[in-house]
Amino acid sequence: MRKLWGIMIAVVLFTLVSGCGFRDIDKRFFIVMMGIDKGESKHFRISLKLAIPTANIQPGQAKYTIVTKEADTVSEGVRLMKADVDKELDFGHTKVIVFGKSLASETFDGGLDWFFRRRDIQQICYVAIGEPSALDILRQSPKTERLPGNSLILSFGMEGTESSHIVTEYLFDFYRRLKETGKDPYLPIIKTREDAYEINRVAVYDKKKVKAILTPEETRLFNQLVRRFPHFELSVEEGNPPFTISVQHFDYTYSISTPPNGKPSVDLNVIMRGFAEESRGMLFDKDWTVLEAAAAKAAEGRYVQLLKKLQKLRVDPVGFGLRYIATRHNGPKDWETWRRLYPEIAFHVKVKVKLEGTGLIK
């Protein structure tokens, strides 16, 4: 009798066991990059870069295919593309999302919603603007690239190159800046150049559209103020002799002053340390305090110039407005006060430079 009951229970339990819903790797297409452009007949043109697994990994021989569809929504476009491939589309390895310049220059009206609702889209994806289009960026395959899309991943992740001109932006941070009061979004710009990528500019947004595209020099300063990028070069043409410092440490603090009978100001205190990397004359026997003062003066002027440009554009990617409303206690009134103060606020920048050496020669 016990055996009979045991068999019956086992049969019932077997009926409750579910099948495996996981598809094997050989039945999946891994999407490494995704591009969204403005469509010709529909609202969006969605492009996917699908990696093709291969046994031999050689530079310049990355195997991939690109699938493109036009649709009024991103989800509709993905559904249509599923009919064009023989494997399941897997977004779990998507690391780069590129928006075409024509689309990114306009208001993001629903183009981002799909990325935040999908559970298989990583919120740490790198986001950028593609010039002339996102599809052109996906089609680019540098000769040094060993895996599809790996060149951009190494550039934005700072795992390969470390450049003060490359501004990295993540999907989660871009969304937060779109919604957060007092902190405006930005996106780096990727441009195709022969068989390589050029990443040395950034587009700054108000909450709706692009307000300006910064020059490479402004982008370098932007990277220091917004992301506190610690490694860059500081050229001092006013020095005697002119020289360049390779900065190895960079940090700053700031406070917002609103005196009752004075002009409001942002007081920025910057600290940087580095070595002389290049000079047009002897440096070792010079008075280093004079050299440091010349470098500090050069840096102060450049920071103030960029901050005033952002102020004139009415954008605040650094987050001064967020700091202001976080340190006041009047609720929504603080934001209205800051919107009134920001166009007329003064920027006081004080830079302290510490020269730690003149390199291997004097």
mmCIF file of C-alpha atoms in Angstrom:
data_model
loop_
_atom_site.group_PDB
_atom_site.id
_atom_site.type_symbol
_atom_site.label_atom_id
_atom_site.label_comp_id
_atom_site.label_asym_id
_atom_site.label_seq_id
_atom_site.Cartn_x
_atom_site.Cartn_y
_atom_site.Cartn_z
ATOM 1 C CA MET A 1 0.000 0.000 0.000
ATOM 2 C CA ARG A 2 2.841 2.350 0.842
ATOM 3 C CA LYS A 3 4.484 1.629 -2.512
ATOM 4 C CA LEU A 4 1.229 2.460 -4.292
ATOM 5 C CA TRP A 5 0.912 5.763 -2.446
ATOM 6 C CA GLY A 6 4.548 6.530 -3.208
ATOM 7 C CA ILE A 7 4.058 5.869 -6.919
ATOM 8 C CA MET A 8 0.920 8.032 -7.012
ATOM 9 C CA ILE A 9 2.679 10.917 -5.257
ATOM 10 C CA ALA A 10 5.644 10.624 -7.636
ATOM 11 C CA VAL A 11 3.317 10.735 -10.661
ATOM 12 C CA VAL A 12 1.578 13.841 -9.307
ATOM 13 C CA LEU A 13 4.924 15.553 -8.630
ATOM 14 C CA PHE A 14 6.163 14.773 -12.141
ATOM 15 C CA THR A 15 3.159 16.598 -13.602
ATOM 16 C CA LEU A 16 4.121 19.711 -11.632
ATOM 17 C CA VAL A 17 7.664 19.859 -12.998
ATOM 18 C CA SER A 18 7.936 22.625 -15.604
ATOM 19 C CA GLY A 19 10.033 22.415 -18.727
ATOM 20 C CA CYS A 20 13.172 24.447 -19.299
ATOM 21 C CA GLY A 21 12.388 27.880 -20.739
ATOM 22 C CA PHE A 22 16.047 28.729 -21.386
ATOM 23 C CA ARG A 23 17.275 28.627 -24.979
ATOM 24 C CA ASP A 24 20.736 27.295 -25.689
ATOM 25 C CA ILE A 25 23.475 29.739 -26.615
ATOM 26 C CA ASP A 26 23.564 28.464 -30.186
ATOM 27 C CA LYS A 27 19.917 29.502 -30.531
ATOM 28 C CA ARG A 28 20.541 33.123 -29.476
ATOM 29 C CA PHE A 29 21.763 36.294 -31.151
ATOM 30 C CA PHE A 30 23.607 38.550 -28.697
ATOM 31 C CA ILE A 31 23.003 42.233 -29.423
ATOM 32 C CA VAL A 32 26.146 44.199 -28.565
ATOM 33 C CA MET A 33 25.046 47.610 -29.883
ATOM 34 C CA MET A 34 21.729 49.268 -30.592
ATOM 35 C CA GLY A 35 21.028 52.362 -32.669
ATOM 36 C CA ILE A 36 17.951 54.582 -32.893
ATOM 37 C CA ASP A 37 17.603 57.028 -35.787
ATOM 38 C CA LYS A 38 14.834 59.216 -37.132
ATOM 39 C CA GLY A 39 12.852 57.166 -39.645
ATOM 40 C CA GLU A 40 11.844 58.212 -43.145
ATOM 41 C CA SER A 41 8.362 56.689 -43.280
ATOM 42 C CA LYS A 42 7.960 55.846 -39.575
ATOM 43 C CA HIS A 43 8.962 57.641 -36.395
ATOM 44 C CA PHE A 44 12.043 55.518 -35.609
ATOM 45 C CA ARG A 45 14.622 53.511 -37.505
ATOM 46 C CA ILE A 46 15.882 50.826 -35.131
ATOM 47 C CA SER A 47 19.179 49.054 -35.831
ATOM 48 C CA LEU A 48 20.708 46.091 -33.988
ATOM 49 C CA LYS A 49 24.308 44.901 -34.225
ATOM 50 C CA LEU A 50 24.288 41.130 -33.725
ATOM 51 C CA ALA A 51 27.521 39.386 -32.778
ATOM 52 C CA ILE A 52 28.282 36.149 -34.627
ATOM 53 C CA PRO A 53 30.250 33.688 -32.446
ATOM 54 C CA THR A 54 33.517 32.497 -33.978
ATOM 55 C CA ALA A 55 36.321 30.219 -32.862
ATOM 56 C CA ASN A 56 39.132 32.499 -34.073
ATOM 57 C CA ILE A 57 39.366 35.975 -32.557
ATOM 58 C CA GLN A 58 41.642 38.149 -34.675
ATOM 59 C CA PRO A 59 41.956 41.963 -34.814
ATOM 60 C CA GLY A 60 39.917 43.401 -37.671
ATOM 61 C CA GLN A 61 37.967 40.188 -38.207
ATOM 62 C CA ALA A 62 35.024 40.703 -35.866
ATOM 63 C CA LYS A 63 31.982 38.990 -37.348
ATOM 64 C CA TYR A 64 28.577 40.602 -37.038
ATOM 65 C CA THR A 65 25.390 41.376 -38.893
ATOM 66 C CA ILE A 66 23.109 44.404 -38.687
ATOM 67 C CA VAL A 67 19.315 44.244 -38.775
ATOM 68 C CA THR A 68 17.292 47.421 -39.376
ATOM 69 C CA LYS A 69 13.571 48.193 -39.272
ATOM 70 C CA GLU A 70 11.413 51.308 -39.250
ATOM 71 C CA ALA A 71 8.535 51.524 -36.790
ATOM 72 C CA ASP A 72 6.570 54.045 -34.766
ATOM 73 C CA THR A 73 7.748 52.487 -31.480
ATOM 74 C CA VAL A 74 10.928 50.691 -30.448
ATOM 75 C CA SER A 75 9.025 47.637 -29.233
ATOM 76 C CA GLU A 76 7.234 47.318 -32.586
ATOM 77 C CA GLY A 77 10.534 47.528 -34.438
ATOM 78 C CA VAL A 78 12.078 44.778 -32.302
ATOM 79 C CA ARG A 79 9.057 42.534 -32.909
ATOM 80 C CA LEU A 80 9.376 43.061 -36.677
ATOM 81 C CA MET A 81 13.095 42.242 -36.592
ATOM 82 C CA LYS A 82 12.409 38.920 -34.891
ATOM 83 C CA ALA A 83 10.816 37.778 -38.151
ATOM 84 C CA ASP A 84 14.079 38.484 -40.018
ATOM 85 C CA VAL A 85 16.365 36.291 -37.904
ATOM 86 C CA ASP A 86 16.414 32.600 -37.064
ATOM 87 C CA LYS A 87 17.480 32.955 -33.419
ATOM 88 C CA GLU A 88 16.195 34.643 -30.269
ATOM 89 C CA LEU A 89 17.309 38.253 -29.789
ATOM 90 C CA ASP A 90 19.174 38.559 -26.481
ATOM 91 C CA PHE A 91 19.676 42.094 -25.111
ATOM 92 C CA GLY A 92 21.534 40.977 -21.996
ATOM 93 C CA HIS A 93 24.921 41.836 -23.543
ATOM 94 C CA THR A 94 23.955 45.202 -25.035
ATOM 95 C CA LYS A 95 26.582 47.680 -23.822
ATOM 96 C CA VAL A 96 26.249 50.664 -26.193
ATOM 97 C CA ILE A 97 23.092 52.549 -27.228
ATOM 98 C CA VAL A 98 23.521 55.187 -29.935
ATOM 99 C CA PHE A 99 20.986 57.851 -30.899
ATOM 100 C CA GLY A 100 21.264 59.426 -34.346
ATOM 101 C CA LYS A 101 22.134 63.114 -34.381
ATOM 102 C CA SER A 102 18.896 64.126 -36.119
ATOM 103 C CA LEU A 103 16.826 62.295 -33.487
ATOM 104 C CA ALA A 104 18.935 63.317 -30.489
ATOM 105 C CA SER A 105 18.681 66.989 -31.453
ATOM 106 C CA GLU A 106 14.919 66.839 -30.934
ATOM 107 C CA THR A 107 12.802 66.043 -27.902
ATOM 108 C CA PHE A 108 13.003 62.447 -26.667
ATOM 109 C CA ASP A 109 9.294 61.712 -27.031
ATOM 110 C CA GLY A 110 9.022 58.091 -25.974
ATOM 111 C CA GLY A 111 12.242 56.827 -27.515
ATOM 112 C CA LEU A 112 13.794 56.142 -24.118
ATOM 113 C CA ASP A 113 10.840 54.534 -22.364
ATOM 114 C CA TRP A 114 11.456 51.082 -23.867
ATOM 115 C CA PHE A 115 15.018 50.972 -22.530
ATOM 116 C CA PHE A 116 13.989 51.660 -18.950
ATOM 117 C CA ARG A 117 11.075 49.227 -18.856
ATOM 118 C CA ARG A 118 12.892 46.224 -20.339
ATOM 119 C CA ARG A 119 14.344 44.070 -17.574
ATOM 120 C CA ASP A 120 17.052 42.618 -19.826
ATOM 121 C CA ILE A 121 18.513 46.023 -20.759
ATOM 122 C CA GLN A 122 21.425 46.891 -18.478
ATOM 123 C CA GLN A 123 21.089 50.325 -16.927
ATOM 124 C CA ILE A 124 24.881 50.668 -17.078
ATOM 125 C CA CYS A 125 24.811 50.745 -20.895
ATOM 126 C CA TYR A 126 26.822 53.541 -22.455
ATOM 127 C CA VAL A 127 24.668 56.070 -24.317
ATOM 128 C CA ALA A 128 25.889 58.475 -26.978
ATOM 129 C CA ILE A 129 24.968 60.449 -30.093
ATOM 130 C CA GLY A 130 26.038 59.069 -33.473
ATOM 131 C CA GLU A 131 27.166 61.434 -36.232
ATOM 132 C CA PRO A 132 25.995 61.414 -38.972
ATOM 133 C CA SER A 133 23.650 58.618 -37.818
ATOM 134 C CA ALA A 134 23.460 55.737 -35.365
ATOM 135 C CA LEU A 135 23.427 53.228 -38.231
ATOM 136 C CA ASP A 136 26.739 54.601 -39.536
ATOM 137 C CA ILE A 137 28.281 54.072 -36.097
ATOM 138 C CA LEU A 138 27.022 50.475 -35.960
ATOM 139 C CA ARG A 139 28.405 49.760 -39.431
ATOM 140 C CA GLN A 140 31.858 50.986 -38.487
ATOM 141 C CA SER A 141 34.338 48.195 -37.797
ATOM 142 C CA PRO A 142 37.833 49.420 -36.812
ATOM 143 C CA LYS A 143 40.740 47.246 -37.938
ATOM 144 C CA THR A 144 41.952 46.896 -34.348
ATOM 145 C CA GLU A 145 38.592 45.610 -33.080
ATOM 146 C CA ARG A 146 38.678 41.951 -32.014
ATOM 147 C CA LEU A 147 35.025 41.646 -30.959
ATOM 148 C CA PRO A 148 31.951 43.428 -32.391
ATOM 149 C CA GLY A 149 31.403 46.747 -30.603
ATOM 150 C CA ASN A 150 34.414 46.226 -28.345
ATOM 151 C CA SER A 151 36.190 49.373 -29.516
ATOM 152 C CA LEU A 152 33.525 51.686 -28.070
ATOM 153 C CA ILE A 153 33.222 49.613 -24.898
ATOM 154 C CA LEU A 154 36.962 49.978 -24.257
ATOM 155 C CA SER A 155 36.840 53.716 -25.003
ATOM 156 C CA PHE A 156 33.883 54.571 -22.765
ATOM 157 C CA GLY A 157 34.849 52.121 -20.025
ATOM 158 C CA MET A 158 38.408 53.506 -19.810
ATOM 159 C CA GLU A 159 39.663 49.914 -19.907
ATOM 160 C CA GLY A 160 41.716 50.534 -23.024
ATOM 161 C CA THR A 161 42.420 54.212 -23.564
ATOM 162 C CA GLU A 162 42.092 57.004 -20.987
ATOM 163 C CA SER A 163 41.350 60.290 -22.692
ATOM 164 C CA SER A 164 40.268 63.529 -21.069
ATOM 165 C CA HIS A 165 38.212 64.253 -24.214
ATOM 166 C CA ILE A 166 36.037 61.130 -23.906
ATOM 167 C CA VAL A 167 32.981 61.813 -21.752
ATOM 168 C CA THR A 168 31.199 58.685 -20.539
ATOM 169 C CA GLU A 169 27.462 58.669 -19.881
ATOM 170 C CA TYR A 170 25.411 55.747 -18.575
ATOM 171 C CA LEU A 171 21.785 54.984 -19.339
ATOM 172 C CA PHE A 172 20.680 55.252 -15.700
ATOM 173 C CA ASP A 173 22.426 58.604 -15.209
ATOM 174 C CA PHE A 174 21.019 60.050 -18.422
ATOM 175 C CA TYR A 175 17.493 59.100 -17.349
ATOM 176 C CA ARG A 176 18.076 60.533 -13.882
ATOM 177 C CA ARG A 177 19.311 63.815 -15.317
ATOM 178 C CA LEU A 178 16.267 64.028 -17.613
ATOM 179 C CA LYS A 179 13.957 63.745 -14.604
ATOM 180 C CA GLU A 180 16.005 65.293 -11.780
ATOM 181 C CA THR A 181 15.400 68.916 -10.858
ATOM 182 C CA GLY A 182 18.623 70.932 -10.809
ATOM 183 C CA LYS A 183 20.855 68.648 -12.906
ATOM 184 C CA ASP A 184 20.749 68.637 -16.712
ATOM 185 C CA PRO A 185 21.683 65.787 -19.106
ATOM 186 C CA TYR A 186 24.482 65.479 -21.624
ATOM 187 C CA LEU A 187 25.610 62.929 -24.235
ATOM 188 C CA PRO A 188 29.008 62.319 -25.856
ATOM 189 C CA ILE A 189 29.177 62.473 -29.651
ATOM 190 C CA ILE A 190 30.703 59.644 -31.708
ATOM 191 C CA LYS A 191 31.812 60.527 -35.225
ATOM 192 C CA THR A 192 32.982 58.106 -37.914
ATOM 193 C CA ARG A 193 36.411 58.781 -39.389
ATOM 194 C CA GLU A 194 37.695 56.404 -42.085
ATOM 195 C CA ASP A 195 38.029 53.122 -40.174
ATOM 196 C CA ALA A 196 37.969 54.560 -36.632
ATOM 197 C CA TYR A 197 35.816 56.494 -34.165
ATOM 198 C CA GLU A 198 36.328 60.099 -33.107
ATOM 199 C CA ILE A 199 34.995 60.909 -29.619
ATOM 200 C CA ASN A 200 35.988 64.390 -28.451
ATOM 201 C CA ARG A 201 32.786 66.437 -28.151
ATOM 202 C CA VAL A 202 29.732 66.492 -25.918
ATOM 203 C CA ALA A 203 26.168 67.758 -26.399
ATOM 204 C CA VAL A 204 24.513 69.514 -23.457
ATOM 205 C CA TYR A 205 20.748 69.420 -22.978
ATOM 206 C CA ASP A 206 18.113 71.258 -21.135
ATOM 207 C CA LYS A 207 15.476 68.707 -20.155
ATOM 208 C CA LYS A 208 14.096 68.567 -23.709
ATOM 209 C CA LYS A 209 16.622 69.151 -26.480
ATOM 210 C CA VAL A 210 20.250 69.892 -27.327
ATOM 211 C CA LYS A 211 21.267 73.430 -26.399
ATOM 212 C CA ALA A 212 24.852 73.327 -27.646
ATOM 213 C CA ILE A 213 27.697 71.077 -28.758
ATOM 214 C CA LEU A 214 30.944 71.888 -26.969
ATOM 215 C CA THR A 215 34.302 72.074 -28.725
ATOM 216 C CA PRO A 216 37.004 69.480 -27.928
ATOM 217 C CA GLU A 217 38.765 71.913 -25.573
ATOM 218 C CA GLU A 218 35.504 72.768 -23.808
ATOM 219 C CA THR A 219 34.688 69.053 -23.630
ATOM 220 C CA ARG A 220 37.970 68.424 -21.795
ATOM 221 C CA LEU A 221 37.104 71.072 -19.191
ATOM 222 C CA PHE A 222 33.540 69.743 -19.021
ATOM 223 C CA ASN A 223 34.892 66.276 -18.218
ATOM 224 C CA GLN A 224 36.870 67.705 -15.319
ATOM 225 C CA LEU A 225 33.971 69.641 -13.793
ATOM 226 C CA VAL A 226 31.134 67.165 -14.347
ATOM 227 C CA ARG A 227 32.906 63.813 -13.993
ATOM 228 C CA ARG A 228 35.996 64.945 -12.025
ATOM 229 C CA PHE A 229 38.266 63.246 -14.554
ATOM 230 C CA PRO A 230 41.687 63.222 -12.831
ATOM 231 C CA HIS A 231 44.145 62.824 -15.737
ATOM 232 C CA PHE A 232 44.634 65.634 -18.247
ATOM 233 C CA GLU A 233 47.161 68.151 -19.553
ATOM 234 C CA LEU A 234 47.242 71.804 -18.535
ATOM 235 C CA SER A 235 48.991 74.090 -21.029
ATOM 236 C CA VAL A 236 50.402 77.321 -19.575
ATOM 237 C CA GLU A 237 51.242 79.714 -22.403
ATOM 238 C CA GLU A 238 51.619 82.607 -19.936
ATOM 239 C CA GLY A 239 54.454 80.829 -18.123
ATOM 240 C CA ASN A 240 58.098 81.866 -18.384
ATOM 241 C CA PRO A 241 58.918 79.694 -20.238
ATOM 242 C CA PRO A 242 55.608 78.252 -21.541
ATOM 243 C CA PHE A 243 55.102 74.702 -20.288
ATOM 244 C CA THR A 244 52.574 71.889 -19.951
ATOM 245 C CA ILE A 245 51.634 70.026 -16.771
ATOM 246 C CA SER A 246 50.454 66.419 -16.807
ATOM 247 C CA VAL A 247 47.863 66.456 -14.020
ATOM 248 C CA GLN A 248 47.663 63.212 -12.029
ATOM 249 C CA HIS A 249 45.310 64.314 -9.251
ATOM 250 C CA PHE A 250 42.274 66.583 -9.540
ATOM 251 C CA ASP A 251 39.437 67.388 -7.172
ATOM 252 C CA TYR A 252 37.288 70.315 -6.156
ATOM 253 C CA THR A 253 34.733 71.503 -3.644
ATOM 254 C CA TYR A 254 32.247 74.323 -3.974
ATOM 255 C CA SER A 255 29.689 76.285 -2.022
ATOM 256 C CA ILE A 256 26.795 78.503 -3.071
ATOM 257 C CA SER A 257 26.611 81.873 -1.335
ATOM 258 C CA THR A 258 23.448 83.968 -1.298
ATOM 259 C CA PRO A 259 24.154 86.991 0.935
ATOM 260 C CA PRO A 260 21.079 89.118 1.690
ATOM 261 C CA ASN A 261 22.710 92.346 0.486
ATOM 262 C CA GLY A 262 25.160 90.998 -2.076
ATOM 263 C CA LYS A 263 25.384 89.167 -5.374
ATOM 264 C CA PRO A 264 24.944 85.372 -5.226
ATOM 265 C CA SER A 265 28.009 83.352 -6.179
ATOM 266 C CA VAL A 266 29.374 79.861 -6.661
ATOM 267 C CA ASP A 267 32.752 79.579 -4.935
ATOM 268 C CA LEU A 268 34.788 76.770 -6.517
ATOM 269 C CA ASN A 269 38.053 75.577 -4.943
ATOM 270 C CA VAL A 270 40.127 73.322 -7.204
ATOM 271 C CA ILE A 271 43.193 71.285 -6.250
ATOM 272 C CA MET A 272 45.448 69.668 -8.846
ATOM 273 C CA ARG A 273 48.865 68.017 -8.714
ATOM 274 C CA GLY A 274 51.124 66.918 -11.517
ATOM 275 C CA PHE A 275 54.480 66.908 -13.291
ATOM 276 C CA ALA A 276 55.884 69.132 -15.996
ATOM 277 C CA GLU A 277 55.499 67.131 -19.198
ATOM 278 C CA GLU A 278 56.786 69.615 -21.766
ATOM 279 C CA SER A 279 58.557 72.963 -21.719
ATOM 280 C CA ARG A 280 60.211 75.422 -24.087
ATOM 281 C CA GLY A 281 63.030 76.071 -21.650
ATOM 282 C CA MET A 282 64.649 75.126 -18.334
ATOM 283 C CA LEU A 283 62.205 74.664 -15.448
ATOM 284 C CA PHE A 284 64.102 73.005 -12.608
ATOM 285 C CA ASP A 285 66.014 76.151 -11.589
ATOM 286 C CA LYS A 286 62.960 78.404 -11.814
ATOM 287 C CA ASP A 287 60.860 79.487 -8.847
ATOM 288 C CA TRP A 288 58.233 76.739 -8.739
ATOM 289 C CA THR A 289 55.744 78.903 -6.842
ATOM 290 C CA VAL A 290 55.735 81.338 -9.776
ATOM 291 C CA LEU A 291 55.151 78.473 -12.205
ATOM 292 C CA GLU A 292 52.320 77.128 -10.033
ATOM 293 C CA ALA A 293 50.709 80.577 -9.847
ATOM 294 C CA ALA A 294 50.844 80.943 -13.647
ATOM 295 C CA ALA A 295 49.254 77.508 -14.083
ATOM 296 C CA ALA A 296 46.534 78.307 -11.537
ATOM 297 C CA LYS A 297 45.690 81.586 -13.258
ATOM 298 C CA ALA A 298 45.435 79.881 -16.657
ATOM 299 C CA ALA A 299 43.126 77.176 -15.292
ATOM 300 C CA GLU A 300 40.893 79.637 -13.425
ATOM 301 C CA GLY A 301 40.155 81.646 -16.553
ATOM 302 C CA ARG A 302 39.219 78.560 -18.564
ATOM 303 C CA TYR A 303 36.868 77.186 -15.913
ATOM 304 C CA VAL A 304 35.090 80.523 -15.507
ATOM 305 C CA GLN A 305 34.699 80.853 -19.276
ATOM 306 C CA LEU A 306 33.044 77.424 -19.580
ATOM 307 C CA LEU A 307 30.786 77.955 -16.564
ATOM 308 C CA LYS A 308 29.605 81.280 -17.962
ATOM 309 C CA LYS A 309 28.858 79.645 -21.316
ATOM 310 C CA LEU A 310 26.728 76.969 -19.628
ATOM 311 C CA GLN A 311 25.036 79.697 -17.594
ATOM 312 C CA LYS A 312 24.216 81.644 -20.760
ATOM 313 C CA LEU A 313 22.717 78.479 -22.281
ATOM 314 C CA ARG A 314 20.578 78.036 -19.129
ATOM 315 C CA VAL A 315 21.865 74.486 -18.588
ATOM 316 C CA ASP A 316 23.366 73.066 -15.406
ATOM 317 C CA PRO A 317 25.117 69.709 -15.977
ATOM 318 C CA VAL A 318 27.362 70.179 -12.922
ATOM 319 C CA GLY A 319 24.346 70.150 -10.606
ATOM 320 C CA PHE A 320 24.618 73.512 -8.838
ATOM 321 C CA GLY A 321 20.825 73.767 -8.752
ATOM 322 C CA LEU A 322 20.473 70.352 -7.132
ATOM 323 C CA ARG A 323 22.973 71.352 -4.432
ATOM 324 C CA TYR A 324 21.098 74.606 -3.856
ATOM 325 C CA ILE A 325 17.669 73.041 -3.309
ATOM 326 C CA ALA A 326 19.213 70.236 -1.227
ATOM 327 C CA THR A 327 20.743 72.717 1.227
ATOM 328 C CA ARG A 328 17.653 74.917 1.582
ATOM 329 C CA HIS A 329 14.415 74.047 3.315
ATOM 330 C CA ASN A 330 11.613 75.942 1.621
ATOM 331 C CA GLY A 331 10.314 73.163 -0.620
ATOM 332 C CA PRO A 332 9.293 73.994 -4.211
ATOM 333 C CA LYS A 333 10.024 77.681 -3.601
ATOM 334 C CA ASP A 334 13.758 76.914 -3.555
ATOM 335 C CA TRP A 335 13.684 75.738 -7.158
ATOM 336 C CA GLU A 336 11.865 78.878 -8.302
ATOM 337 C CA THR A 337 14.404 80.976 -6.405
ATOM 338 C CA TRP A 338 17.303 79.144 -8.043
ATOM 339 C CA ARG A 339 15.853 79.603 -11.533
ATOM 340 C CA ARG A 340 15.818 83.313 -10.837
ATOM 341 C CA LEU A 341 19.338 83.365 -9.358
ATOM 342 C CA TYR A 342 21.210 81.178 -11.868
ATOM 343 C CA PRO A 343 21.268 83.611 -14.838
ATOM 344 C CA GLU A 344 22.925 86.296 -12.703
ATOM 345 C CA ILE A 345 25.090 84.241 -10.340
ATOM 346 C CA ALA A 346 28.852 84.936 -10.252
ATOM 347 C CA PHE A 347 31.501 82.219 -10.473
ATOM 348 C CA HIS A 348 34.561 82.571 -8.256
ATOM 349 C CA VAL A 349 37.124 79.898 -9.098
ATOM 350 C CA LYS A 350 40.302 79.444 -7.067
ATOM 351 C CA VAL A 351 42.814 76.872 -8.302
ATOM 352 C CA LYS A 352 45.737 75.530 -6.291
ATOM 353 C CA VAL A 353 48.398 73.809 -8.404
ATOM 354 C CA LYS A 354 51.146 71.663 -6.888
ATOM 355 C CA LEU A 355 54.077 71.007 -9.225
ATOM 356 C CA GLU A 356 55.646 67.749 -8.072
ATOM 357 C CA GLY A 357 58.511 67.565 -10.530
ATOM 358 C CA THR A 358 59.918 68.585 -13.892
ATOM 359 C CA GLY A 359 60.174 65.110 -15.374
ATOM 360 C CA LEU A 360 63.407 63.218 -16.029
ATOM 361 C CA ILE A 361 65.298 66.318 -17.186
ATOM 362 C CA LYS A 362 65.629 69.866 -15.880
#
